[in-house]
């Protein structure tokens, strides 16, 4: 055997899996087609939102609480700063499904928060032009993660604890056999006891029987200049998500001291394969987001100064695939995080290590079982 475990893809989830495996003393080797910390897949663009009162459903809260603890542990072990909990605003109508999920999450799990009516929002956060009927929900356990640097930090920490990382290594096949798994990389075949597939946008390559439920998508992020930059620094401008009628956007305070990231909370288009991504963005494709910025964010110049395209795999129900790869006993799949996986990557690293070590985890992942699509 070349190692006990192979991790296929050392990106957001794979780097955290490798760190957790190494922490548990499990001999692991990670294969990455680029290099840890690259920006060619799902983890590019300098910032990712962390939040705990979850509009996607309260079933995620225990994972998010654990993720927060693990981000802090990674910071402590590495001596690096990765997560700035500057707070987060969810903005939308009080009776919307998203706001209901956020309120139920906070209530059920006793999360620190404040509910702000339209007038209070206007006083505290004039950066947002509020619409009638909208409220603000302030999540204290929300903020900004540094994705590329976090991936690099976890991979380095894993290596310091004994894991191996092979960069520039594109895995072409993962082949289970009676006593383990063969991992094909170029003309070399590695043999391991178990494999963890964390290939992100390329998830379908390794799970062809689930492929019709998984779609790689293009996501575009846009940064807008601030008229008064100080009003958009993390201390004054929490991360935000606005789900209101036709408006589905998110935003992150200025990190470069000039521009503010505001982008649609929805993809720009489906791809038949992640390798087909065209990173060019036509000017007309930005009309919708520019209009929303002009209407709702009066302190920003509504023409972006930076535009970048990224990739992410989505499932048909918007929830990731986490568990045994159907039909392959020694292969664990953690992929298709459907636009909201980064914040939980640290917790899913633990899930991966738990599955490898014990075949189960105490974290709630039942709703993510890949078998729901194979059935
Ligand atoms: C623009 C954008 C904004 C987002 N905003 C947020 C946010 O604010 N908060 C949040 O929580 N989530 C957010 N997400 C989602 C989040 O970033 C993703 O869910 C998460 O990064 C997915 O992690 P992953 O490990 O599955 O994929 P990745 O991080 O892409 O990792 C997959 C890795 O596998 C490697 N790989 C693939 N195939 C092979 C192969 N054959 N051989 C070797 N290596 C391979 C890739 O190179 C890559 O490094 C956003 C996503 C995008 C694209």
CSV table of C-alpha atoms and ligand atoms in Angstrom, one decimal:
chain,number,residue,atom,x,y,z
A,1,UNK,CA,0.0,0.0,0.0
A,2,UNK,CA,1.2,3.5,-0.8
A,3,UNK,CA,-0.8,5.1,2.0
A,4,UNK,CA,-3.8,4.2,4.2
A,5,UNK,CA,-5.9,7.0,2.6
A,6,UNK,CA,-5.8,9.0,-0.7
A,7,UNK,CA,-7.6,12.3,-0.9
A,8,UNK,CA,-8.5,13.3,-4.5
A,9,UNK,CA,-8.5,17.1,-4.8
A,10,UNK,CA,-6.7,19.2,-2.2
A,11,UNK,CA,-9.1,22.2,-2.4
A,12,UNK,CA,-11.6,23.5,0.2
A,13,UNK,CA,-12.8,20.2,1.6
A,14,UNK,CA,-9.8,18.0,0.6
A,15,UNK,CA,-7.3,20.2,2.4
A,16,UNK,CA,-9.4,20.1,5.6
A,17,UNK,CA,-9.8,16.3,5.3
A,18,UNK,CA,-6.1,15.9,4.9
A,19,UNK,CA,-5.5,18.0,8.0
A,20,UNK,CA,-8.0,16.1,10.1
A,21,UNK,CA,-6.7,12.7,8.9
A,22,UNK,CA,-3.1,13.8,9.7
A,23,UNK,CA,-4.3,15.0,13.1
A,24,UNK,CA,-5.7,11.6,13.9
A,25,UNK,CA,-2.4,10.0,12.9
A,26,UNK,CA,-3.9,8.4,9.7
A,27,UNK,CA,-1.3,8.1,6.9
A,28,UNK,CA,-2.8,10.0,4.0
A,29,UNK,CA,-1.7,11.3,0.6
A,30,UNK,CA,-3.5,14.1,-1.3
A,31,UNK,CA,-3.5,14.5,-5.0
A,32,UNK,CA,-4.1,18.0,-6.5
A,33,UNK,CA,-4.3,18.8,-10.2
A,34,UNK,CA,-3.0,22.4,-9.5
A,35,UNK,CA,-1.5,23.2,-6.1
A,36,UNK,CA,-3.1,23.9,-2.8
A,37,UNK,CA,-4.4,27.5,-2.5
A,38,UNK,CA,-5.0,27.9,-6.3
A,39,UNK,CA,-8.0,30.0,-7.5
A,40,UNK,CA,-9.0,27.9,-10.5
A,41,UNK,CA,-12.0,26.0,-9.0
A,42,UNK,CA,-14.5,26.8,-6.2
A,43,UNK,CA,-12.3,28.5,-3.7
A,44,UNK,CA,-11.0,31.7,-5.5
A,45,UNK,CA,-11.8,35.3,-5.0
A,46,UNK,CA,-10.2,36.1,-1.7
A,47,UNK,CA,-13.2,36.0,0.5
A,48,UNK,CA,-16.0,33.6,1.6
A,49,UNK,CA,-18.9,34.3,3.9
A,50,UNK,CA,-19.2,32.5,7.2
A,51,UNK,CA,-22.6,32.6,8.9
A,52,UNK,CA,-24.4,30.4,11.5
A,53,UNK,CA,-28.2,31.3,11.5
A,54,UNK,CA,-28.7,29.4,8.2
A,55,UNK,CA,-31.2,30.4,5.6
A,56,UNK,CA,-30.7,27.1,3.9
A,57,UNK,CA,-32.2,25.3,6.9
A,58,UNK,CA,-31.6,24.9,10.7
A,59,UNK,CA,-30.3,21.3,10.1
A,60,UNK,CA,-26.9,22.8,9.2
A,61,UNK,CA,-26.4,24.7,12.5
A,62,UNK,CA,-24.6,22.0,14.4
A,63,UNK,CA,-22.2,21.6,11.4
A,64,UNK,CA,-21.7,25.4,11.4
A,65,UNK,CA,-21.0,25.6,15.1
A,66,UNK,CA,-18.4,22.8,14.8
A,67,UNK,CA,-16.9,24.5,11.7
A,68,UNK,CA,-16.4,27.7,13.7
A,69,UNK,CA,-14.6,25.8,16.5
A,70,UNK,CA,-12.4,24.1,13.9
A,71,UNK,CA,-11.5,27.3,12.0
A,72,UNK,CA,-10.3,28.6,15.3
A,73,UNK,CA,-8.3,25.4,16.0
A,74,UNK,CA,-6.7,25.7,12.6
A,75,UNK,CA,-5.8,29.3,13.3
A,76,UNK,CA,-4.3,28.3,16.6
A,77,UNK,CA,-2.3,25.4,15.3
A,78,UNK,CA,-1.0,27.4,12.3
A,79,UNK,CA,-0.6,30.8,13.9
A,80,UNK,CA,-2.5,32.3,10.9
A,81,UNK,CA,-5.6,34.5,10.9
A,82,UNK,CA,-8.3,32.9,8.6
A,83,UNK,CA,-11.8,34.0,9.9
A,84,UNK,CA,-12.9,37.5,10.8
A,85,UNK,CA,-16.2,37.3,12.6
A,86,UNK,CA,-17.3,40.9,11.9
A,87,UNK,CA,-21.0,39.9,11.9
A,88,UNK,CA,-23.5,39.4,9.2
A,89,UNK,CA,-26.9,40.8,8.0
A,90,UNK,CA,-29.6,38.8,6.4
A,91,UNK,CA,-32.0,41.2,4.7
A,92,UNK,CA,-35.4,40.3,3.4
A,93,UNK,CA,-39.2,40.2,4.1
A,94,UNK,CA,-39.9,38.8,7.6
A,95,UNK,CA,-42.3,36.2,6.2
A,96,UNK,CA,-40.0,34.8,3.5
A,97,UNK,CA,-38.7,31.1,3.7
A,98,UNK,CA,-35.1,32.3,4.0
A,99,UNK,CA,-35.8,34.7,6.9
A,100,UNK,CA,-38.0,32.0,8.6
A,101,UNK,CA,-35.1,29.5,8.5
A,102,UNK,CA,-32.7,32.1,9.9
A,103,UNK,CA,-35.1,33.0,12.8
A,104,UNK,CA,-35.8,29.3,13.5
A,105,UNK,CA,-32.0,28.5,13.5
A,106,UNK,CA,-31.3,31.3,16.0
A,107,UNK,CA,-34.2,30.3,18.2
A,108,UNK,CA,-33.6,26.6,18.2
A,109,UNK,CA,-29.9,26.8,18.8
A,110,UNK,CA,-29.8,30.0,20.9
A,111,UNK,CA,-27.5,31.8,18.5
A,112,UNK,CA,-26.5,35.4,19.4
A,113,UNK,CA,-28.4,37.8,17.1
A,114,UNK,CA,-30.5,40.9,16.8
A,115,UNK,CA,-33.6,41.6,14.7
A,116,UNK,CA,-33.6,45.1,13.2
A,117,UNK,CA,-36.7,46.8,11.7
A,118,UNK,CA,-36.6,48.9,8.6
A,119,UNK,CA,-36.0,52.1,10.5
A,120,UNK,CA,-33.2,50.7,12.7
A,121,UNK,CA,-31.5,49.2,9.6
A,122,UNK,CA,-31.6,52.6,8.0
A,123,UNK,CA,-30.0,54.2,11.0
A,124,UNK,CA,-27.3,51.6,11.6
A,125,UNK,CA,-26.6,50.5,8.0
A,126,UNK,CA,-27.3,53.4,5.6
A,127,UNK,CA,-25.1,51.4,3.1
A,128,UNK,CA,-28.3,49.5,2.3
A,129,UNK,CA,-31.4,51.1,0.8
A,130,UNK,CA,-34.2,49.2,2.5
A,131,UNK,CA,-37.5,48.4,0.8
A,132,UNK,CA,-40.9,48.4,2.6
A,133,UNK,CA,-41.5,45.2,4.5
A,134,UNK,CA,-37.8,44.2,4.7
A,135,UNK,CA,-36.1,43.6,8.0
A,136,UNK,CA,-32.5,42.9,9.0
A,137,UNK,CA,-31.3,40.0,11.0
A,138,UNK,CA,-27.9,40.5,12.6
A,139,UNK,CA,-25.9,37.2,13.0
A,140,UNK,CA,-23.1,37.7,15.5
A,141,UNK,CA,-21.4,34.5,14.4
A,142,UNK,CA,-20.9,35.6,10.8
A,143,UNK,CA,-18.0,37.1,8.9
A,144,UNK,CA,-15.3,36.6,6.3
A,145,UNK,CA,-13.0,33.6,5.6
A,146,UNK,CA,-9.9,33.8,3.4
A,147,UNK,CA,-10.4,30.8,1.1
A,148,UNK,CA,-7.1,30.4,-0.8
A,149,UNK,CA,-5.0,31.1,2.2
A,150,UNK,CA,-7.2,28.8,4.4
A,151,UNK,CA,-6.7,25.9,1.9
A,152,UNK,CA,-3.0,26.5,1.8
A,153,UNK,CA,-2.8,26.7,5.6
A,154,UNK,CA,-4.7,23.4,6.1
A,155,UNK,CA,-2.6,21.6,3.5
A,156,UNK,CA,0.6,22.9,5.1
A,157,UNK,CA,-0.5,21.9,8.5
A,158,UNK,CA,-1.4,18.5,7.3
A,159,UNK,CA,2.1,18.1,5.8
A,160,UNK,CA,3.6,19.3,9.0
A,161,UNK,CA,1.7,16.5,10.7
A,162,UNK,CA,3.0,13.9,8.3
A,163,UNK,CA,0.5,13.9,5.3
A,164,UNK,CA,1.9,14.0,1.8
A,165,UNK,CA,0.6,16.3,-1.0
A,166,UNK,CA,1.3,15.7,-4.7
A,167,UNK,CA,0.7,18.8,-6.7
A,168,UNK,CA,0.2,18.9,-10.5
A,169,UNK,CA,-1.3,15.5,-10.2
A,170,UNK,CA,-4.5,14.9,-12.1
A,171,UNK,CA,-6.3,11.7,-10.9
A,172,UNK,CA,-7.8,10.0,-13.9
A,173,UNK,CA,-9.6,7.1,-12.2
A,174,UNK,CA,-10.4,5.8,-8.7
A,175,UNK,CA,-10.9,2.1,-8.9
A,176,UNK,CA,-12.1,0.1,-5.9
A,177,UNK,CA,-11.0,-3.6,-5.6
A,178,UNK,CA,-11.4,-6.3,-3.0
A,179,UNK,CA,-8.7,-5.0,-0.6
A,180,UNK,CA,-8.7,-1.3,-1.3
A,181,UNK,CA,-8.7,1.3,-4.0
A,182,UNK,CA,-6.4,2.0,-6.9
A,183,UNK,CA,-5.8,5.7,-7.7
A,184,UNK,CA,-4.6,6.4,-11.3
A,185,UNK,CA,-2.4,9.5,-11.7
A,186,UNK,CA,-0.8,9.8,-15.1
A,187,UNK,CA,1.0,6.4,-15.7
A,188,UNK,CA,1.4,5.7,-12.0
A,189,UNK,CA,-1.1,3.7,-10.0
A,190,UNK,CA,-1.2,4.2,-6.2
A,191,UNK,CA,-2.8,1.6,-3.9
A,192,UNK,CA,-4.6,2.7,-0.7
A,193,UNK,CA,-7.1,1.2,1.7
A,194,UNK,CA,-9.7,4.0,1.3
A,195,UNK,CA,-10.2,7.0,-0.9
A,196,UNK,CA,-11.8,10.4,-0.1
A,197,UNK,CA,-13.1,12.1,-3.3
A,198,UNK,CA,-13.2,15.9,-2.8
A,199,UNK,CA,-13.0,17.0,-6.5
A,200,UNK,CA,-15.4,19.9,-6.2
A,201,UNK,CA,-16.6,21.1,-9.6
A,202,UNK,CA,-15.3,17.8,-11.1
A,203,UNK,CA,-17.3,15.6,-8.7
A,204,UNK,CA,-19.3,14.0,-11.6
A,205,UNK,CA,-16.1,12.6,-13.1
A,206,UNK,CA,-15.8,10.3,-10.1
A,207,UNK,CA,-19.5,9.6,-9.6
A,208,UNK,CA,-20.9,8.9,-13.1
A,209,UNK,CA,-24.1,7.2,-11.6
A,210,UNK,CA,-24.9,10.5,-9.8
A,211,UNK,CA,-23.9,12.7,-12.7
A,212,UNK,CA,-27.5,13.6,-13.8
A,213,UNK,CA,-28.0,15.1,-10.4
A,214,UNK,CA,-24.8,17.2,-10.4
A,215,UNK,CA,-24.2,20.2,-12.6
A,216,UNK,CA,-21.0,22.3,-12.7
A,217,UNK,CA,-21.8,26.0,-12.9
A,218,UNK,CA,-20.1,29.2,-13.7
A,219,UNK,CA,-20.2,31.8,-10.9
A,220,UNK,CA,-19.1,35.4,-11.4
A,221,UNK,CA,-17.9,37.7,-8.7
A,222,UNK,CA,-17.9,41.5,-9.0
A,223,UNK,CA,-16.2,44.2,-7.0
A,224,UNK,CA,-17.6,47.8,-6.9
A,225,UNK,CA,-15.7,51.0,-5.8
A,226,UNK,CA,-16.9,52.7,-2.6
A,227,UNK,CA,-17.5,56.4,-2.5
A,228,UNK,CA,-16.6,56.5,1.2
A,229,UNK,CA,-14.3,53.5,1.8
A,230,UNK,CA,-14.4,53.7,5.6
A,231,UNK,CA,-18.1,53.0,5.6
A,232,UNK,CA,-17.4,49.6,4.0
A,233,UNK,CA,-14.6,48.4,6.2
A,234,UNK,CA,-15.3,45.2,8.3
A,235,UNK,CA,-15.9,47.1,11.5
A,236,UNK,CA,-18.8,49.1,9.9
A,237,UNK,CA,-20.1,46.8,7.1
A,238,UNK,CA,-21.1,43.3,8.1
A,239,UNK,CA,-21.2,40.6,5.4
A,240,UNK,CA,-24.7,40.5,4.0
A,241,UNK,CA,-27.2,38.3,2.1
A,242,UNK,CA,-30.3,39.8,0.7
A,243,UNK,CA,-33.1,37.5,-0.5
A,244,UNK,CA,-36.0,39.7,-1.4
A,245,UNK,CA,-38.4,39.2,-4.3
A,246,UNK,CA,-36.3,39.1,-7.4
A,247,UNK,CA,-33.1,40.2,-5.5
A,248,UNK,CA,-30.7,37.5,-4.5
A,249,UNK,CA,-27.3,39.0,-3.7
A,250,UNK,CA,-24.5,38.8,-1.2
A,251,UNK,CA,-21.7,41.2,-0.2
A,252,UNK,CA,-18.5,41.3,1.7
A,253,UNK,CA,-16.7,44.4,3.2
A,254,UNK,CA,-13.8,45.9,1.5
A,255,UNK,CA,-10.6,43.9,2.0
A,256,UNK,CA,-8.4,45.8,-0.4
A,257,UNK,CA,-9.4,49.3,1.0
A,258,UNK,CA,-11.1,50.3,-2.2
A,259,UNK,CA,-13.7,48.0,-3.6
A,260,UNK,CA,-16.6,46.0,-2.1
A,261,UNK,CA,-17.7,42.6,-3.4
A,262,UNK,CA,-21.3,42.4,-4.3
A,263,UNK,CA,-22.5,39.5,-6.4
A,264,UNK,CA,-25.6,37.5,-7.3
A,265,UNK,CA,-26.4,34.6,-5.0
A,266,UNK,CA,-27.0,32.5,-8.1
A,267,UNK,CA,-24.9,31.0,-10.9
A,268,UNK,CA,-24.3,32.5,-14.3
A,269,UNK,CA,-24.9,29.3,-16.3
A,270,UNK,CA,-24.7,25.6,-16.4
A,271,UNK,CA,-21.8,23.7,-17.9
A,272,UNK,CA,-21.9,20.1,-19.3
A,273,UNK,CA,-18.4,19.6,-17.8
A,274,UNK,CA,-16.3,21.7,-15.4
A,275,UNK,CA,-13.4,21.7,-18.0
A,276,UNK,CA,-15.6,23.7,-20.4
A,277,UNK,CA,-15.5,26.9,-18.3
A,278,UNK,CA,-15.0,30.1,-20.3
A,279,UNK,CA,-13.7,32.7,-17.8
A,280,UNK,CA,-14.7,35.6,-20.1
A,281,UNK,CA,-17.7,37.6,-18.9
A,282,UNK,CA,-19.8,39.5,-21.5
A,283,UNK,CA,-20.6,43.1,-20.4
A,284,UNK,CA,-24.3,42.5,-20.9
A,285,UNK,CA,-24.2,39.6,-18.4
A,286,UNK,CA,-23.5,42.2,-15.6
A,287,UNK,CA,-26.5,44.4,-16.4
A,288,UNK,CA,-28.7,42.7,-13.8
A,289,UNK,CA,-26.2,42.9,-10.9
A,290,UNK,CA,-25.2,46.5,-11.8
A,291,UNK,CA,-28.9,47.5,-11.7
A,292,UNK,CA,-29.4,46.0,-8.3
A,293,UNK,CA,-26.2,47.7,-6.9
A,294,UNK,CA,-27.4,51.1,-8.4
A,295,UNK,CA,-30.8,50.6,-6.8
A,296,UNK,CA,-30.0,49.2,-3.4
A,297,UNK,CA,-26.4,50.2,-2.6
A,298,UNK,CA,-26.2,54.0,-2.9
A,299,UNK,CA,-22.7,54.3,-1.6
A,300,UNK,CA,-21.1,52.2,-4.4
A,301,UNK,CA,-20.3,53.1,-8.0
A,302,UNK,CA,-22.5,50.7,-9.9
A,303,UNK,CA,-19.8,49.7,-12.5
A,304,UNK,CA,-17.5,46.9,-11.3
A,305,UNK,CA,-13.8,47.4,-11.3
A,306,UNK,CA,-13.0,43.7,-11.0
A,307,UNK,CA,-14.8,40.7,-12.5
A,308,UNK,CA,-13.8,37.1,-12.1
A,309,UNK,CA,-15.4,33.7,-12.9
A,310,UNK,CA,-15.2,30.6,-10.8
A,311,UNK,CA,-16.7,27.1,-10.7
A,312,UNK,CA,-18.9,25.2,-8.4
A,313,UNK,CA,-20.9,21.9,-8.6
A,314,UNK,CA,-24.6,22.0,-7.7
A,315,UNK,CA,-27.0,19.1,-6.9
A,316,UNK,CA,-30.6,19.2,-8.0
A,317,UNK,CA,-31.7,19.7,-4.4
A,318,UNK,CA,-29.1,22.3,-3.4
A,319,UNK,CA,-27.5,20.0,-0.7
A,320,UNK,CA,-24.1,18.4,-1.0
A,321,UNK,CA,-23.1,14.8,-1.5
A,322,UNK,CA,-21.4,13.5,1.7
A,323,UNK,CA,-21.1,9.8,2.4
A,324,UNK,CA,-20.2,6.5,0.8
A,325,UNK,CA,-19.9,6.6,-3.0
A,326,UNK,CA,-22.9,4.4,-4.0
A,327,UNK,CA,-21.6,0.9,-4.8
A,328,UNK,CA,-18.0,1.6,-3.7
A,329,UNK,CA,-17.3,0.5,-0.1
A,330,UNK,CA,-14.0,2.1,0.4
A,331,UNK,CA,-14.6,5.4,-1.3
A,332,UNK,CA,-16.1,8.4,0.5
A,333,UNK,CA,-17.5,11.2,-1.5
A,334,UNK,CA,-17.7,14.9,-0.3
A,335,UNK,CA,-18.7,17.1,-3.2
A,336,UNK,CA,-21.2,19.3,-5.0
A,337,UNK,CA,-21.5,21.8,-2.1
A,338,UNK,CA,-24.0,23.8,-4.2
A,339,UNK,CA,-22.6,27.3,-3.6
A,340,UNK,CA,-22.5,27.2,0.2
A,341,UNK,CA,-19.7,24.8,1.3
A,342,UNK,CA,-16.7,26.8,2.1
A,343,UNK,CA,-17.8,28.0,5.6
A,344,UNK,CA,-18.3,24.4,6.6
A,345,UNK,CA,-15.1,23.0,5.0
A,346,UNK,CA,-13.4,22.6,8.4
A,347,UNK,CA,-16.3,20.6,9.8
A,348,UNK,CA,-16.5,18.4,6.6
A,349,UNK,CA,-12.7,17.7,7.1
A,350,UNK,CA,-13.7,16.1,10.4
A,351,UNK,CA,-16.6,14.3,8.8
A,352,UNK,CA,-14.1,12.8,6.2
A,353,UNK,CA,-11.7,11.7,8.9
A,354,UNK,CA,-14.5,10.2,11.0
A,355,UNK,CA,-15.9,8.2,8.0
A,356,UNK,CA,-12.4,6.9,7.2
A,357,UNK,CA,-11.7,5.9,10.8
A,358,UNK,CA,-15.1,4.7,12.0
A,359,UNK,CA,-17.4,4.5,8.9
A,360,UNK,CA,-19.7,7.1,10.6
A,361,UNK,CA,-19.7,10.5,12.2
A,362,UNK,CA,-21.5,12.2,15.1
A,363,UNK,CA,-22.1,15.3,13.0
A,364,UNK,CA,-25.5,15.5,11.3
A,365,UNK,CA,-25.0,14.6,7.6
A,366,UNK,CA,-28.1,12.4,7.0
A,367,UNK,CA,-29.6,14.9,4.6
A,368,UNK,CA,-26.5,14.8,2.5
A,369,UNK,CA,-26.3,11.1,1.8
A,370,UNK,CA,-25.4,10.5,-1.9
A,371,UNK,CA,-27.7,7.4,-1.7
A,372,UNK,CA,-30.8,9.7,-1.8
A,373,UNK,CA,-30.1,10.1,-5.6
A,374,UNK,CA,-29.0,6.6,-6.3
A,375,UNK,CA,-32.2,5.1,-4.8
B,1,LIG,C1,-18.0,32.5,-6.6
B,1,LIG,C2,-18.3,31.7,-5.5
B,1,LIG,C3,-18.7,32.2,-4.2
B,1,LIG,C4,-19.0,31.4,-3.1
B,1,LIG,N1,-19.3,32.0,-2.0
B,1,LIG,C5,-19.4,31.3,-0.8
B,1,LIG,C6,-19.5,31.8,0.4
B,1,LIG,O1,-19.5,33.1,0.6
B,1,LIG,N2,-19.6,31.0,1.5
B,1,LIG,C7,-19.6,29.7,1.4
B,1,LIG,O2,-19.6,29.0,2.4
B,1,LIG,N3,-19.4,29.1,0.2
B,1,LIG,C8,-19.3,29.8,-0.9
B,1,LIG,N4,-19.2,29.2,-2.1
B,1,LIG,C9,-19.1,27.8,-2.2
B,1,LIG,C10,-17.8,27.2,-1.8
B,1,LIG,O3,-16.7,28.0,-2.2
B,1,LIG,C11,-17.7,25.8,-2.3
B,1,LIG,O4,-18.8,25.1,-1.9
B,1,LIG,C12,-16.5,25.1,-1.8
B,1,LIG,O5,-15.3,25.9,-2.1
B,1,LIG,C13,-16.4,23.7,-2.5
B,1,LIG,O6,-15.2,23.1,-2.1
B,1,LIG,P1,-14.7,21.8,-2.9
B,1,LIG,O7,-13.6,21.2,-2.0
B,1,LIG,O8,-15.9,20.9,-3.2
B,1,LIG,O9,-14.2,22.3,-4.3
B,1,LIG,P2,-12.8,23.0,-4.6
B,1,LIG,O10,-12.4,23.9,-3.5
B,1,LIG,O11,-12.8,23.5,-6.0
B,1,LIG,O12,-11.8,21.8,-4.5
B,1,LIG,C14,-11.8,20.7,-5.4
B,1,LIG,C15,-10.3,20.4,-5.7
B,1,LIG,O13,-10.2,19.2,-6.5
B,1,LIG,C16,-9.2,19.4,-7.4
B,1,LIG,N5,-9.4,18.4,-8.4
B,1,LIG,C17,-10.5,18.2,-9.2
B,1,LIG,N6,-10.4,17.2,-10.0
B,1,LIG,C18,-9.2,16.6,-9.7
B,1,LIG,C19,-8.5,15.5,-10.3
B,1,LIG,N7,-9.0,14.8,-11.2
B,1,LIG,N8,-7.2,15.2,-9.8
B,1,LIG,C20,-6.7,16.0,-8.8
B,1,LIG,N9,-7.3,17.1,-8.3
B,1,LIG,C21,-8.5,17.4,-8.7
B,1,LIG,C22,-9.4,20.8,-7.9
B,1,LIG,O14,-8.3,21.3,-8.6
B,1,LIG,C23,-9.7,21.5,-6.6
B,1,LIG,O15,-8.5,22.0,-6.0
B,1,LIG,C24,-18.9,30.0,-3.3
B,1,LIG,C25,-18.5,29.4,-4.5
B,1,LIG,C26,-18.2,30.2,-5.5
B,1,LIG,C27,-17.7,29.6,-6.8
